Amino acid sequence: MLKFFSGLAAAALLMSSTSAIAAECSNDTWKKIMERGKIVVGVKADYKPWGFRDTSGDIIGMEPDMARDVAETMGVELELMPVVSSNRMQFLEQGQIDLMIATMTDRPDRRAIVGIPGPAYYTSGTNIMSPKALGFTEWEDLRGKPVCGIQGAFYNQIVEDRYGVQIVAFGGTAEAKQALRDKKCVAYIYDDSAIGSDIASGNWDDFEMPLASEDDSPWGLAVPLAERNCLFGRFMSGMQYAWHSEGTLIELEKKWGVKPSGFLQKMHERMADHLASE
């Protein structure tokens, strides 16, 4: 069972209770969550192990566990709503979800649309999964070739411009990976963490992740833009600081079989209590 984060979360709440913030913030989403006693969190349902469906159809994974801890800390019920890359920010803007924890890379253009409170909770780079038989060794090998990707992924345009890749975009990872198996493309482009997990699952023994990852980028969860610097945004900053300082994300990484991240270890050491070992 995950720990409650009373210490840092409470600190975040205290920070947000200043008169200056109260004068500028409506805190509508926070109030809505508390009044109905339930938080609706958008998570991936097709991105194992970060968010996926078990044999019963329930959404499980590392990010649903994080969402569950948020709900427990707030003392409300949790509803998980599946989102994909192309609709997750729209759902948050429209109020269909209150919070989004859905493998989203933190980028300036996205900060103009949704509120992304720091610190980042994870990072990943861009890579491909391709048949071993094709023998790709460098990104230039993909020039002019069709590569299956996901609609809304920021790196689609980057690899098109940088390497002349022809992105064939799909709405979800399942469709994109099936297209790879059906030989509609020569590779599947995605986050290196997820590709590593796919290959480790034993279901992709004839495939590999052959290239050096590029553009390692931070992941951010998101609240409505107007609440980034208000009660809800500061509360979620507190949650993320606590997840790092208490080693919770490292524990979840082990639980869900994610390849150990140097970023999580570095953040845990940076934010650890310097008096704890004395």
Tab-separated table of C-alpha atoms in Angstrom:
chain	number	residue	atom	x	y	z
A	1	MET	CA	0.000	0.000	0.000
A	2	LEU	CA	1.329	3.371	-0.923
A	3	LYS	CA	2.260	5.842	1.751
A	4	PHE	CA	0.307	8.935	2.458
A	5	PHE	CA	2.238	12.107	1.870
A	6	SER	CA	0.988	14.161	4.717
A	7	GLY	CA	4.240	16.044	5.262
A	8	LEU	CA	5.050	17.612	1.946
A	9	ALA	CA	1.479	17.622	0.722
A	10	ALA	CA	0.472	19.542	3.801
A	11	ALA	CA	3.336	21.927	3.160
A	12	ALA	CA	2.044	22.497	-0.336
A	13	LEU	CA	-1.414	23.198	1.044
A	14	LEU	CA	-0.019	25.717	3.461
A	15	MET	CA	1.878	27.424	0.661
A	16	SER	CA	-1.304	27.776	-1.325
A	17	SER	CA	-3.235	29.327	1.511
A	18	THR	CA	-1.541	32.701	1.334
A	19	SER	CA	-3.786	35.689	0.897
A	20	ALA	CA	-2.168	36.624	-2.416
A	21	ILE	CA	-3.001	33.251	-3.953
A	22	ALA	CA	-6.483	33.238	-2.501
A	23	ALA	CA	-7.138	36.586	-4.144
A	24	GLU	CA	-6.079	35.327	-7.592
A	25	CYS	CA	-7.355	31.759	-7.611
A	26	SER	CA	-10.879	30.467	-7.925
A	27	ASN	CA	-9.728	26.872	-7.222
A	28	ASP	CA	-12.788	25.664	-9.115
A	29	THR	CA	-11.461	22.190	-9.877
A	30	TRP	CA	-10.287	21.589	-6.325
A	31	LYS	CA	-13.670	22.673	-4.979
A	32	LYS	CA	-15.500	20.474	-7.510
A	33	ILE	CA	-13.463	17.427	-6.485
A	34	MET	CA	-14.075	18.003	-2.798
A	35	GLU	CA	-17.796	18.727	-3.199
A	36	ARG	CA	-18.523	15.547	-5.165
A	37	GLY	CA	-15.994	13.460	-3.195
A	38	LYS	CA	-14.337	12.088	-6.319
A	39	ILE	CA	-11.407	12.934	-8.563
A	40	VAL	CA	-11.411	11.929	-12.241
A	41	VAL	CA	-7.894	11.250	-13.500
A	42	GLY	CA	-7.000	10.746	-17.153
A	43	VAL	CA	-4.491	7.914	-17.643
A	44	LYS	CA	-3.293	5.788	-20.514
A	45	ALA	CA	-4.942	2.386	-21.003
A	46	ASP	CA	-2.706	1.236	-23.852
A	47	TYR	CA	0.772	1.991	-22.547
A	48	LYS	CA	2.046	-0.930	-20.490
A	49	PRO	CA	3.292	-0.762	-17.770
A	50	TRP	CA	2.406	2.915	-17.247
A	51	GLY	CA	-1.306	2.387	-17.816
A	52	PHE	CA	-3.044	-0.640	-19.323
A	53	ARG	CA	-6.032	-2.960	-18.865
A	54	ASP	CA	-5.796	-6.250	-16.970
A	55	THR	CA	-7.739	-9.376	-17.895
A	56	SER	CA	-10.798	-7.986	-16.070
A	57	GLY	CA	-10.711	-4.779	-18.103
A	58	ASP	CA	-9.584	-2.635	-15.176
A	59	ILE	CA	-6.951	0.027	-15.815
A	60	ILE	CA	-3.787	-0.674	-13.860
A	61	GLY	CA	-0.143	0.365	-13.962
A	62	MET	CA	2.344	2.790	-12.520
A	63	GLU	CA	0.400	5.967	-13.301
A	64	PRO	CA	-2.953	4.585	-12.045
A	65	ASP	CA	-1.107	3.798	-8.784
A	66	MET	CA	0.066	7.414	-8.654
A	67	ALA	CA	-3.509	8.590	-9.299
A	68	ARG	CA	-4.775	6.325	-6.538
A	69	ASP	CA	-2.316	7.859	-4.094
A	70	VAL	CA	-3.486	11.348	-5.058
A	71	ALA	CA	-7.093	10.363	-4.337
A	72	GLU	CA	-6.190	8.748	-1.006
A	73	THR	CA	-4.213	11.797	0.047
A	74	MET	CA	-7.115	14.082	-0.850
A	75	GLY	CA	-9.557	11.730	0.879
A	76	VAL	CA	-11.788	11.255	-2.175
A	77	GLU	CA	-12.821	8.422	-4.479
A	78	LEU	CA	-10.913	7.780	-7.685
A	79	GLU	CA	-12.275	7.401	-11.206
A	80	LEU	CA	-9.789	6.560	-13.946
A	81	MET	CA	-10.668	7.746	-17.460
A	82	PRO	CA	-8.676	6.364	-20.403
A	83	VAL	CA	-7.048	8.998	-22.610
A	84	VAL	CA	-4.728	8.925	-25.601
A	85	SER	CA	-2.060	11.361	-26.728
A	86	SER	CA	-4.367	13.137	-29.158
A	87	ASN	CA	-7.177	13.895	-26.650
A	88	ARG	CA	-5.611	14.063	-23.175
A	89	MET	CA	-5.075	17.854	-23.073
A	90	GLN	CA	-8.480	18.470	-24.664
A	91	PHE	CA	-10.183	16.348	-21.989
A	92	LEU	CA	-8.494	18.428	-19.282
A	93	GLU	CA	-9.398	21.727	-20.943
A	94	GLN	CA	-13.035	20.640	-21.264
A	95	GLY	CA	-13.267	19.474	-17.648
A	96	GLN	CA	-13.882	15.820	-18.556
A	97	ILE	CA	-10.949	14.988	-16.298
A	98	ASP	CA	-9.643	16.878	-13.264
A	99	LEU	CA	-6.047	15.705	-13.477
A	100	MET	CA	-3.956	14.071	-16.172
A	101	ILE	CA	-1.143	11.598	-15.478
A	102	ALA	CA	-0.610	10.126	-18.903
A	103	THR	CA	3.027	9.837	-20.067
A	104	MET	CA	3.022	13.423	-21.311
A	105	THR	CA	6.305	15.094	-22.191
A	106	ASP	CA	6.620	18.549	-20.650
A	107	ARG	CA	6.998	21.030	-23.514
A	108	PRO	CA	6.562	24.833	-23.827
A	109	ASP	CA	3.675	24.547	-26.293
A	110	ARG	CA	1.825	22.242	-23.891
A	111	ARG	CA	2.384	24.593	-20.958
A	112	ALA	CA	0.339	27.151	-22.886
A	113	ILE	CA	-2.631	24.757	-22.841
A	114	VAL	CA	-2.517	22.885	-19.526
A	115	GLY	CA	-0.948	23.530	-16.121
A	116	ILE	CA	2.161	21.393	-15.575
A	117	PRO	CA	3.421	21.736	-11.989
A	118	GLY	CA	6.997	20.664	-11.299
A	119	PRO	CA	9.090	18.744	-10.633
A	120	ALA	CA	8.929	16.221	-13.477
A	121	TYR	CA	8.146	12.700	-12.293
A	122	TYR	CA	9.964	10.824	-15.067
A	123	THR	CA	11.901	11.233	-18.310
A	124	SER	CA	12.203	9.254	-21.494
A	125	GLY	CA	13.790	9.454	-24.933
A	126	THR	CA	12.640	8.643	-28.452
A	127	ASN	CA	13.538	5.315	-30.062
A	128	ILE	CA	12.138	2.669	-32.380
A	129	MET	CA	11.191	-0.992	-32.279
A	130	SER	CA	11.973	-2.743	-35.539
A	131	PRO	CA	12.414	-6.289	-36.863
A	132	LYS	CA	15.882	-7.640	-36.129
A	133	ALA	CA	16.021	-8.856	-39.716
A	134	LEU	CA	16.084	-5.282	-41.041
A	135	GLY	CA	19.322	-4.540	-39.170
A	136	PHE	CA	18.898	-0.806	-38.573
A	137	THR	CA	21.886	0.739	-36.805
A	138	GLU	CA	21.353	4.507	-37.099
A	139	TRP	CA	18.487	6.950	-37.535
A	140	GLU	CA	19.544	7.782	-41.106
A	141	ASP	CA	18.639	4.205	-42.063
A	142	LEU	CA	14.974	5.266	-41.769
A	143	ARG	CA	15.149	8.070	-44.345
A	144	GLY	CA	12.242	7.829	-46.782
A	145	LYS	CA	10.767	4.791	-45.033
A	146	PRO	CA	7.310	4.440	-43.368
A	147	VAL	CA	7.430	4.376	-39.572
A	148	CYS	CA	4.340	3.730	-37.432
A	149	GLY	CA	3.704	6.344	-34.742
A	150	ILE	CA	1.035	7.791	-32.474
A	151	GLN	CA	-1.119	10.805	-33.300
A	152	GLY	CA	-0.140	13.832	-31.217
A	153	ALA	CA	3.357	12.638	-30.318
A	154	PHE	CA	5.737	15.619	-30.332
A	155	TYR	CA	8.619	13.678	-31.860
A	156	ASN	CA	6.737	12.832	-35.079
A	157	GLN	CA	7.606	16.187	-36.639
A	158	ILE	CA	11.145	16.095	-35.250
A	159	VAL	CA	12.098	12.807	-36.918
A	160	GLU	CA	10.333	13.806	-40.126
A	161	ASP	CA	12.389	16.999	-40.313
A	162	ARG	CA	15.635	15.540	-38.974
A	163	TYR	CA	15.748	12.199	-40.796
A	164	GLY	CA	13.129	12.330	-43.549
A	165	VAL	CA	11.043	9.622	-41.863
A	166	GLN	CA	7.509	9.075	-43.201
A	167	ILE	CA	5.308	8.862	-40.093
A	168	VAL	CA	2.161	6.744	-40.396
A	169	ALA	CA	0.147	7.904	-37.366
A	170	PHE	CA	-2.397	5.826	-35.444
A	171	GLY	CA	-4.742	6.695	-32.593
A	172	GLY	CA	-3.243	4.244	-30.116
A	173	THR	CA	-0.236	2.049	-29.486
A	174	ALA	CA	-2.086	-1.222	-30.107
A	175	GLU	CA	-2.987	-0.204	-33.656
A	176	ALA	CA	0.499	1.110	-34.365
A	177	LYS	CA	2.207	-2.045	-33.096
A	178	GLN	CA	-0.203	-4.283	-35.012
A	179	ALA	CA	0.630	-2.296	-38.149
A	180	LEU	CA	4.299	-3.057	-37.490
A	181	ARG	CA	3.525	-6.774	-37.227
A	182	ASP	CA	1.494	-6.510	-40.444
A	183	LYS	CA	4.547	-4.977	-42.166
A	184	LYS	CA	2.770	-1.717	-42.970
A	185	CYS	CA	5.862	0.088	-41.665
A	186	VAL	CA	9.485	-0.791	-41.026
A	187	ALA	CA	9.535	0.396	-37.400
A	188	TYR	CA	7.392	1.662	-34.539
A	189	ILE	CA	8.502	4.925	-32.903
A	190	TYR	CA	7.732	5.627	-29.261
A	191	ASP	CA	9.224	6.259	-25.809
A	192	ASP	CA	12.257	4.100	-25.068
A	193	SER	CA	10.869	3.089	-21.657
A	194	ALA	CA	7.731	1.553	-23.170
A	195	ILE	CA	9.603	-0.115	-26.015
A	196	GLY	CA	12.009	-1.651	-23.517
A	197	SER	CA	9.083	-3.055	-21.565
A	198	ASP	CA	7.485	-4.474	-24.728
A	199	ILE	CA	10.671	-6.253	-25.702
A	200	ALA	CA	11.167	-7.546	-22.148
A	201	SER	CA	7.634	-8.994	-22.181
A	202	GLY	CA	8.726	-11.833	-24.447
A	203	ASN	CA	6.072	-11.023	-27.048
A	204	TRP	CA	8.486	-9.293	-29.405
A	205	ASP	CA	11.423	-11.705	-29.625
A	206	ASP	CA	12.004	-11.021	-33.323
A	207	PHE	CA	12.210	-7.272	-32.733
A	208	GLU	CA	14.780	-4.957	-31.181
A	209	MET	CA	15.378	-1.340	-30.080
A	210	PRO	CA	18.534	-0.806	-32.155
A	211	LEU	CA	19.126	2.949	-32.114
A	212	ALA	CA	20.526	5.409	-29.600
A	213	SER	CA	17.653	7.218	-27.842
A	214	GLU	CA	17.289	10.900	-28.680
A	215	ASP	CA	15.701	13.967	-27.092
A	216	ASP	CA	15.446	12.703	-23.520
A	217	SER	CA	12.643	14.818	-22.072
A	218	PRO	CA	10.845	15.256	-18.739
A	219	TRP	CA	7.317	13.951	-18.158
A	220	GLY	CA	4.739	16.164	-16.488
A	221	LEU	CA	1.317	15.559	-14.992
A	222	ALA	CA	-1.227	18.320	-15.590
A	223	VAL	CA	-3.993	20.260	-13.874
A	224	PRO	CA	-6.231	22.874	-15.536
A	225	LEU	CA	-4.083	25.796	-16.712
A	226	ALA	CA	-5.752	28.338	-14.413
A	227	GLU	CA	-4.921	26.215	-11.378
A	228	ARG	CA	-1.234	25.572	-12.017
A	229	ASN	CA	-0.115	28.164	-9.436
A	230	CYS	CA	-3.158	27.755	-7.213
A	231	LEU	CA	-4.244	25.187	-4.635
A	232	PHE	CA	-4.488	22.179	-6.930
A	233	GLY	CA	-1.255	22.865	-8.809
A	234	ARG	CA	0.737	23.401	-5.635
A	235	PHE	CA	-0.766	20.323	-4.044
A	236	MET	CA	0.354	18.255	-7.026
A	237	SER	CA	3.846	19.785	-6.820
A	238	GLY	CA	3.946	18.617	-3.213
A	239	MET	CA	2.871	15.131	-4.246
A	240	GLN	CA	5.664	14.923	-6.801
A	241	TYR	CA	8.328	16.177	-4.384
A	242	ALA	CA	7.155	13.551	-1.890
A	243	TRP	CA	7.160	10.767	-4.499
A	244	HIS	CA	10.793	11.599	-5.249
A	245	SER	CA	12.008	12.209	-1.693
A	246	GLU	CA	10.366	9.075	-0.273
A	247	GLY	CA	11.484	6.846	-3.128
A	248	THR	CA	7.895	5.972	-4.039
A	249	LEU	CA	8.457	6.260	-7.788
A	250	ILE	CA	11.465	3.948	-7.551
A	251	GLU	CA	9.286	1.425	-5.679
A	252	LEU	CA	6.598	1.675	-8.369
A	253	GLU	CA	9.241	1.300	-11.056
A	254	LYS	CA	10.273	-2.029	-9.516
A	255	LYS	CA	6.649	-3.121	-9.003
A	256	TRP	CA	5.769	-2.626	-12.666
A	257	GLY	CA	9.002	-3.867	-14.185
A	258	VAL	CA	10.158	-0.563	-15.607
A	259	LYS	CA	13.873	-0.440	-16.419
A	260	PRO	CA	15.594	1.456	-13.541
A	261	SER	CA	15.836	5.144	-14.344
A	262	GLY	CA	18.931	7.159	-13.522
A	263	PHE	CA	16.684	10.213	-13.390
A	264	LEU	CA	14.578	8.777	-10.535
A	265	GLN	CA	17.660	7.799	-8.550
A	266	LYS	CA	19.170	11.255	-9.030
A	267	MET	CA	15.964	12.993	-7.973
A	268	HIS	CA	15.598	10.737	-4.930
A	269	GLU	CA	19.139	11.558	-3.786
A	270	ARG	CA	18.680	15.276	-4.461
A	271	MET	CA	15.440	15.514	-2.495
A	272	ALA	CA	16.212	13.079	0.314
A	273	ASP	CA	16.111	14.393	3.872
A	274	HIS	CA	19.730	15.367	4.610
A	275	LEU	CA	19.129	14.875	8.354
A	276	ALA	CA	17.590	11.400	8.071
A	277	SER	CA	20.935	9.548	8.244
A	278	GLU	CA	22.371	11.555	11.157
